[in-house]
Short mmCIF file of C-alpha atoms in Angstrom, two decimals:
data_model
loop_
_atom_site.label_atom_id
_atom_site.label_comp_id
_atom_site.label_asym_id
_atom_site.label_seq_id
_atom_site.Cartn_x
_atom_site.Cartn_y
_atom_site.Cartn_z
CA UNK I 1 -43.95 4.70 -12.03
CA UNK I 2 -45.25 3.73 -8.55
CA UNK I 3 -43.18 1.51 -6.47
CA UNK I 4 -44.50 -1.69 -5.16
CA UNK I 5 -44.66 -2.40 -1.52
CA UNK I 6 -42.04 -5.19 -1.97
CA UNK I 7 -39.65 -2.86 -3.70
CA UNK I 8 -40.08 -0.41 -0.77
CA UNK I 9 -39.33 -3.08 1.75
CA UNK I 10 -36.38 -4.14 -0.09
CA UNK I 11 -34.91 -0.55 -0.13
CA UNK I 12 -35.50 -0.20 3.50
CA UNK I 13 -33.73 -3.60 4.25
CA UNK I 14 -30.89 -2.69 1.72
CA UNK I 15 -30.36 0.70 3.52
CA UNK I 16 -30.23 -0.94 6.99
CA UNK I 17 -27.79 -3.57 5.85
CA UNK I 18 -25.56 -0.98 4.23
CA UNK I 19 -25.69 1.31 7.22
CA UNK I 20 -24.58 -1.79 9.43
CA UNK I 21 -21.79 -2.55 6.97
CA UNK I 22 -20.59 1.15 7.27
CA UNK I 23 -20.89 0.96 10.91
CA UNK I 24 -18.69 -2.31 11.25
CA UNK I 25 -16.28 -0.79 8.78
CA UNK I 26 -15.72 2.61 10.27
CA UNK I 27 -16.16 1.66 13.99
CA UNK I 28 -12.73 0.12 14.51
CA UNK I 29 -10.88 2.93 12.89
CA UNK I 30 -12.91 5.69 14.69
CA UNK I 31 -12.15 3.89 17.95
CA UNK I 32 -8.49 3.90 17.18
CA UNK I 33 -8.56 7.73 16.49
CA UNK I 34 -10.45 8.15 19.82
CA UNK I 35 -8.04 6.27 21.74
CA UNK I 36 -5.09 8.21 20.20
CA UNK I 37 -6.61 11.29 21.83
CA UNK I 38 -7.69 9.63 25.05
CA UNK I 39 -5.99 9.29 28.66
CA UNK I 40 -4.18 6.40 29.97
CA UNK I 41 -6.81 5.57 32.77
CA UNK I 42 -9.72 5.86 30.27
CA UNK I 43 -8.01 3.42 27.75
CA UNK I 44 -7.15 0.98 30.38
CA UNK I 45 -10.70 1.08 31.80
CA UNK I 46 -12.20 0.36 28.41
CA UNK I 47 -14.27 3.60 28.39
CA UNK I 48 -13.30 4.83 24.97
CA UNK I 49 -15.56 4.03 22.04
CA UNK I 50 -16.19 6.77 19.48
CA UNK I 51 -15.40 9.82 21.54
CA UNK I 52 -12.15 10.49 23.32
CA UNK I 53 -12.06 10.25 27.22
CA UNK I 54 -9.57 12.31 29.15
CA UNK I 55 -8.46 14.19 26.11
CA UNK I 56 -4.83 14.72 25.57
CA UNK I 57 -2.16 14.96 22.86
CA UNK I 58 0.82 14.10 24.87
CA UNK I 59 1.96 11.27 22.59
CA UNK I 60 1.46 13.24 19.51
CA UNK I 61 3.42 15.90 20.87
CA UNK I 62 6.10 13.69 22.04
CA UNK I 63 6.49 12.08 18.58
CA UNK I 64 5.93 15.24 16.57
CA UNK I 65 8.59 17.26 18.57
CA UNK I 66 11.21 14.48 17.81
CA UNK I 67 13.38 15.35 14.85
CA UNK I 68 14.12 11.85 14.29
CA UNK I 69 10.51 11.15 13.56
CA UNK I 70 10.55 13.69 10.77
CA UNK I 71 13.82 12.41 9.18
CA UNK I 72 12.30 8.86 9.26
CA UNK I 73 9.04 10.25 7.85
CA UNK I 74 10.95 11.81 4.97
CA UNK I 75 12.64 8.58 4.38
CA UNK I 76 9.38 6.77 4.09
CA UNK I 77 8.10 9.24 1.49
CA UNK I 78 11.11 8.93 -0.52
CA UNK I 79 11.15 5.12 -0.23
CA UNK I 80 7.48 5.01 -1.15
CA UNK I 81 7.77 7.38 -4.29
CA UNK I 82 10.91 5.59 -5.69
CA UNK I 83 9.54 2.00 -4.87
CA UNK I 84 6.12 2.76 -6.44
CA UNK I 85 7.76 4.23 -9.52
CA UNK I 86 10.18 1.39 -10.08
CA UNK I 87 7.40 -1.15 -9.30
CA UNK I 88 4.70 0.32 -11.70
CA UNK I 89 7.30 0.67 -14.47
CA UNK I 90 8.67 -2.87 -14.19
CA UNK I 91 5.31 -4.41 -13.65
CA UNK I 92 3.78 -2.70 -16.65
CA UNK I 93 6.71 -3.69 -18.98
CA UNK I 94 6.56 -7.35 -17.67
CA UNK I 95 2.80 -7.57 -17.90
CA UNK I 96 2.69 -6.06 -21.42
CA UNK I 97 5.23 -8.41 -22.82
CA UNK I 98 3.49 -11.49 -21.27
CA UNK I 99 0.16 -10.26 -22.73
CA UNK I 100 1.36 -10.81 -26.25
CA UNK I 101 0.50 -14.34 -27.72
CA UNK I 102 3.15 -14.08 -30.24
CA UNK I 103 5.90 -13.86 -27.62
CA UNK I 104 8.17 -16.83 -27.86
CA UNK I 105 8.42 -18.75 -24.59
CA UNK I 106 5.34 -16.92 -23.24
CA UNK I 107 4.03 -19.85 -21.31
CA UNK I 108 7.47 -20.58 -19.79
CA UNK I 109 8.05 -16.95 -18.57
CA UNK I 110 4.37 -16.86 -17.13
CA UNK I 111 4.82 -20.18 -15.30
CA UNK I 112 8.33 -19.19 -14.04
CA UNK I 113 6.79 -15.78 -12.65
CA UNK I 114 3.81 -17.72 -11.05
CA UNK I 115 6.32 -20.36 -9.50
CA UNK I 116 7.95 -17.39 -7.60
CA UNK I 117 4.62 -16.75 -5.83
CA UNK I 118 4.96 -20.07 -4.04
CA UNK I 119 8.66 -20.61 -3.75
CA UNK I 120 11.68 -18.35 -3.02
CA UNK I 121 15.26 -18.54 -1.94
CA UNK I 122 14.71 -17.84 1.73
CA UNK I 123 15.55 -15.14 4.18
CA UNK I 124 19.30 -16.00 4.44
CA UNK I 125 20.05 -16.23 0.79
CA UNK I 126 18.28 -13.10 0.20
CA UNK I 127 20.18 -11.35 2.93
CA UNK I 128 23.56 -12.71 1.67
CA UNK I 129 22.57 -11.47 -1.92
CA UNK I 130 21.67 -8.00 -0.75
CA UNK I 131 24.91 -7.87 1.30
CA UNK I 132 27.04 -9.17 -1.50
CA UNK I 133 25.70 -6.45 -3.88
CA UNK I 134 26.68 -3.75 -1.24
CA UNK I 135 22.91 -2.68 -0.81
CA UNK I 136 22.93 -2.75 2.98
CA UNK I 137 22.25 0.59 4.40
CA UNK I 138 20.97 1.86 0.91
CA UNK I 139 17.62 2.61 -0.62
CA UNK I 140 18.00 -0.12 -3.23
CA UNK I 141 17.74 -2.83 -0.54
CA UNK I 142 14.15 -1.52 0.30
CA UNK I 143 12.89 -0.73 -3.28
CA UNK I 144 14.34 -3.41 -5.67
CA UNK I 145 13.85 -6.92 -3.97
CA UNK I 146 10.11 -6.58 -4.03
CA UNK I 147 9.68 -4.40 -7.14
CA UNK I 148 7.36 -6.79 -9.00
CA UNK I 149 4.42 -8.24 -7.32
CA UNK I 150 3.38 -11.31 -9.33
CA UNK I 151 -0.22 -10.85 -8.30
CA UNK I 152 -0.30 -7.36 -9.62
CA UNK I 153 1.42 -8.35 -12.69
CA UNK I 154 -1.19 -11.11 -13.54
CA UNK I 155 -4.04 -8.48 -13.02
CA UNK I 156 -2.22 -6.05 -15.36
CA UNK I 157 -1.49 -8.72 -17.91
CA UNK I 158 -5.16 -9.76 -17.99
CA UNK I 159 -6.06 -6.09 -18.47
CA UNK I 160 -3.67 -5.69 -21.38
CA UNK I 161 -5.08 -8.85 -22.94
CA UNK I 162 -8.56 -7.31 -22.85
CA UNK I 163 -7.63 -4.38 -25.01
CA UNK I 164 -8.34 -4.88 -28.83
CA UNK I 165 -5.50 -6.13 -30.82
CA UNK I 166 -6.70 -3.97 -33.65
CA UNK I 167 -5.44 -0.86 -31.91
CA UNK I 168 -1.72 -2.11 -32.01
CA UNK I 169 -2.33 -3.47 -35.51
CA UNK I 170 -3.34 -0.06 -36.72
CA UNK I 171 -0.52 1.72 -35.08
CA UNK I 172 1.87 -0.83 -36.51
CA UNK I 173 0.57 -0.13 -39.92
CA UNK I 174 1.12 3.67 -39.38
CA UNK I 175 4.80 2.86 -38.54
CA UNK I 176 4.47 3.21 -34.75
CA UNK I 177 7.18 1.17 -32.83
CA UNK I 178 6.34 -1.01 -29.90
CA UNK I 179 7.60 1.44 -27.28
CA UNK I 180 5.60 4.32 -28.98
CA UNK I 181 2.57 2.27 -29.13
CA UNK I 182 2.87 1.36 -25.53
CA UNK I 183 3.40 4.86 -24.56
CA UNK I 184 0.94 6.79 -26.69
CA UNK I 185 -1.92 4.26 -27.01
CA UNK I 186 -1.85 1.51 -24.44
CA UNK I 187 -0.98 3.52 -21.35
CA UNK I 188 -3.50 6.21 -21.89
CA UNK I 189 -6.02 3.57 -22.10
CA UNK I 190 -4.75 1.84 -18.97
CA UNK I 191 -5.33 4.65 -16.39
CA UNK I 192 -7.71 2.68 -14.18
CA UNK I 193 -5.29 -0.27 -13.97
CA UNK I 194 -2.23 2.13 -13.48
CA UNK I 195 -4.06 3.92 -10.63
CA UNK I 196 -4.77 0.59 -9.01
CA UNK I 197 -1.26 -0.51 -9.24
CA UNK I 198 -0.08 2.69 -7.88
CA UNK I 199 -2.39 2.53 -4.94
CA UNK I 200 -1.42 -1.20 -4.20
CA UNK I 201 2.43 -0.45 -4.48
CA UNK I 202 2.19 2.61 -2.56
CA UNK I 203 0.33 1.13 0.30
CA UNK I 204 2.52 -1.79 0.41
CA UNK I 205 5.70 0.37 0.55
CA UNK I 206 4.38 2.73 2.96
CA UNK I 207 3.55 0.02 5.45
CA UNK I 208 6.66 -2.08 4.92
CA UNK I 209 9.14 -2.25 7.67
CA UNK I 210 10.60 -5.68 7.57
CA UNK I 211 13.15 -5.06 4.87
CA UNK I 212 14.28 -1.98 6.47
CA UNK I 213 14.56 -3.82 9.75
CA UNK I 214 16.66 -6.47 8.05
CA UNK I 215 19.03 -4.39 5.82
CA UNK I 216 19.24 -0.98 7.58
CA UNK I 217 21.16 -0.49 10.85
CA UNK I 218 21.63 3.36 10.79
CA UNK I 219 18.73 5.35 12.37
CA UNK I 220 18.85 8.23 9.95
CA UNK I 221 17.89 5.66 7.14
CA UNK I 222 15.02 4.18 8.98
CA UNK I 223 11.38 4.57 7.63
CA UNK I 224 8.84 5.82 9.98
CA UNK I 225 7.35 2.39 10.48
CA UNK I 226 10.59 1.34 12.21
CA UNK I 227 10.71 4.45 14.30
CA UNK I 228 7.14 3.90 15.46
CA UNK I 229 7.96 0.14 15.94
CA UNK I 230 10.94 1.06 18.21
CA UNK I 231 8.78 3.57 20.05
CA UNK I 232 6.17 0.94 20.71
CA UNK I 233 8.90 -1.61 21.84
CA UNK I 234 10.45 0.99 24.04
CA UNK I 235 7.16 1.94 25.59
CA UNK I 236 6.49 -1.75 26.34
CA UNK I 237 9.97 -2.21 27.99
CA UNK I 238 10.10 1.07 29.81
CA UNK I 239 12.63 2.74 27.59
CA UNK I 240 10.77 4.89 25.00
CA UNK I 241 12.61 6.54 22.04
CA UNK I 242 11.69 10.20 22.16
CA UNK I 243 10.00 10.16 25.62
CA UNK I 244 11.10 13.18 27.70
CA UNK I 245 9.71 12.29 31.10
CA UNK I 246 8.00 9.69 33.10
CA UNK I 247 4.54 11.24 32.33
CA UNK I 248 5.40 10.95 28.52
CA UNK I 249 6.41 7.49 28.92
CA UNK I 250 3.18 6.47 30.85
CA UNK I 251 1.00 8.14 28.37
CA UNK I 252 2.95 6.64 25.44
CA UNK I 253 2.60 3.15 26.85
CA UNK I 254 -1.07 3.69 27.02
CA UNK I 255 -2.09 4.82 23.56
CA UNK I 256 1.07 4.44 21.49
CA UNK I 257 -0.70 1.72 19.40
CA UNK I 258 -3.50 4.08 18.45
CA UNK I 259 -1.07 6.88 17.54
CA UNK I 260 1.04 4.58 15.55
CA UNK I 261 -2.02 3.44 13.40
CA UNK I 262 -3.25 6.99 12.93
CA UNK I 263 0.13 8.39 11.89
CA UNK I 264 0.80 5.52 9.48
CA UNK I 265 -2.51 5.39 7.83
CA UNK I 266 -3.02 9.19 7.51
CA UNK I 267 -1.16 9.74 4.14
CA UNK I 268 -2.70 6.68 2.51
CA UNK I 269 -6.20 8.13 3.37
CA UNK I 270 -5.28 11.40 1.88
CA UNK I 271 -4.07 9.88 -1.30
CA UNK I 272 -6.92 7.41 -1.86
CA UNK I 273 -9.73 9.93 -2.83
CA UNK I 274 -7.60 10.90 -5.73
CA UNK I 275 -7.31 7.39 -7.11
CA UNK I 276 -10.50 5.77 -5.87
CA UNK I 277 -12.59 6.53 -8.92
CA UNK I 278 -10.24 4.36 -10.95
CA UNK I 279 -9.80 1.71 -8.32
CA UNK I 280 -12.86 -0.46 -8.78
CA UNK I 281 -12.66 -0.20 -12.58
CA UNK I 282 -9.07 -1.27 -12.66
CA UNK I 283 -9.64 -4.26 -10.36
CA UNK I 284 -12.69 -5.41 -12.31
CA UNK I 285 -11.05 -5.07 -15.78
CA UNK I 286 -7.81 -6.57 -14.71
CA UNK I 287 -9.38 -9.59 -12.87
CA UNK I 288 -11.74 -10.93 -15.49
CA UNK I 289 -10.69 -11.46 -19.14
CA UNK I 290 -13.24 -10.15 -21.52
#
């Protein structure tokens, strides 16, 4: 079938718009990568766009050769895995229960959960609670307080509500328990929303630093975000953690922000391709009740 002139014009305009969107989206990130490999003078002069100027890897060498960096990086990996596992399990259970219309007090529990999105105990009561539980300087202070995101729970609850009730009724007639139905029928059908939740929670845990800053005071327990924050603060004040010379300090002060962003976002970029095929599906199915 021959394409009309109007449709050809539409395709050209569509391609141009999409290319502009891609450019606007990628340019900031590529600029940050270029700055992370550029020299101090070139960055200060604003000469760096998409190609590094005055190529160097001094900041990367300074950070990578620091043992503390790798200890903190390992901590971040552990915190992220544990926090994501706990969050996905708890969110799934909470959302699955609230998706059942036969649940007594369903509206109350849902309203109570939504209430916590807008009101909380505050910073000082939370700190006192964590300290009274003996969780300071432990992994639990990082992974437990924010284990359930109500926003994510609502998305997951809506997804569960969209599944046919007949599936569970048939399983119940066959003698399947609630837990077996959840594990063998519901969860296999929920891969898109589970992948979405894993991505959301993993990204949030990986980028989190305030909880560690508040509840941890031992350097060997810090996540990498705290290490890089301290490195940036040290470079700004003239006292850089990990800098071995005046030249190192000068270079770190020039492109530490770019290096920080690259090192922080790299693991998430490596994980995203494996879950992106489920991402859009999970968001769409969990956002609109069918």
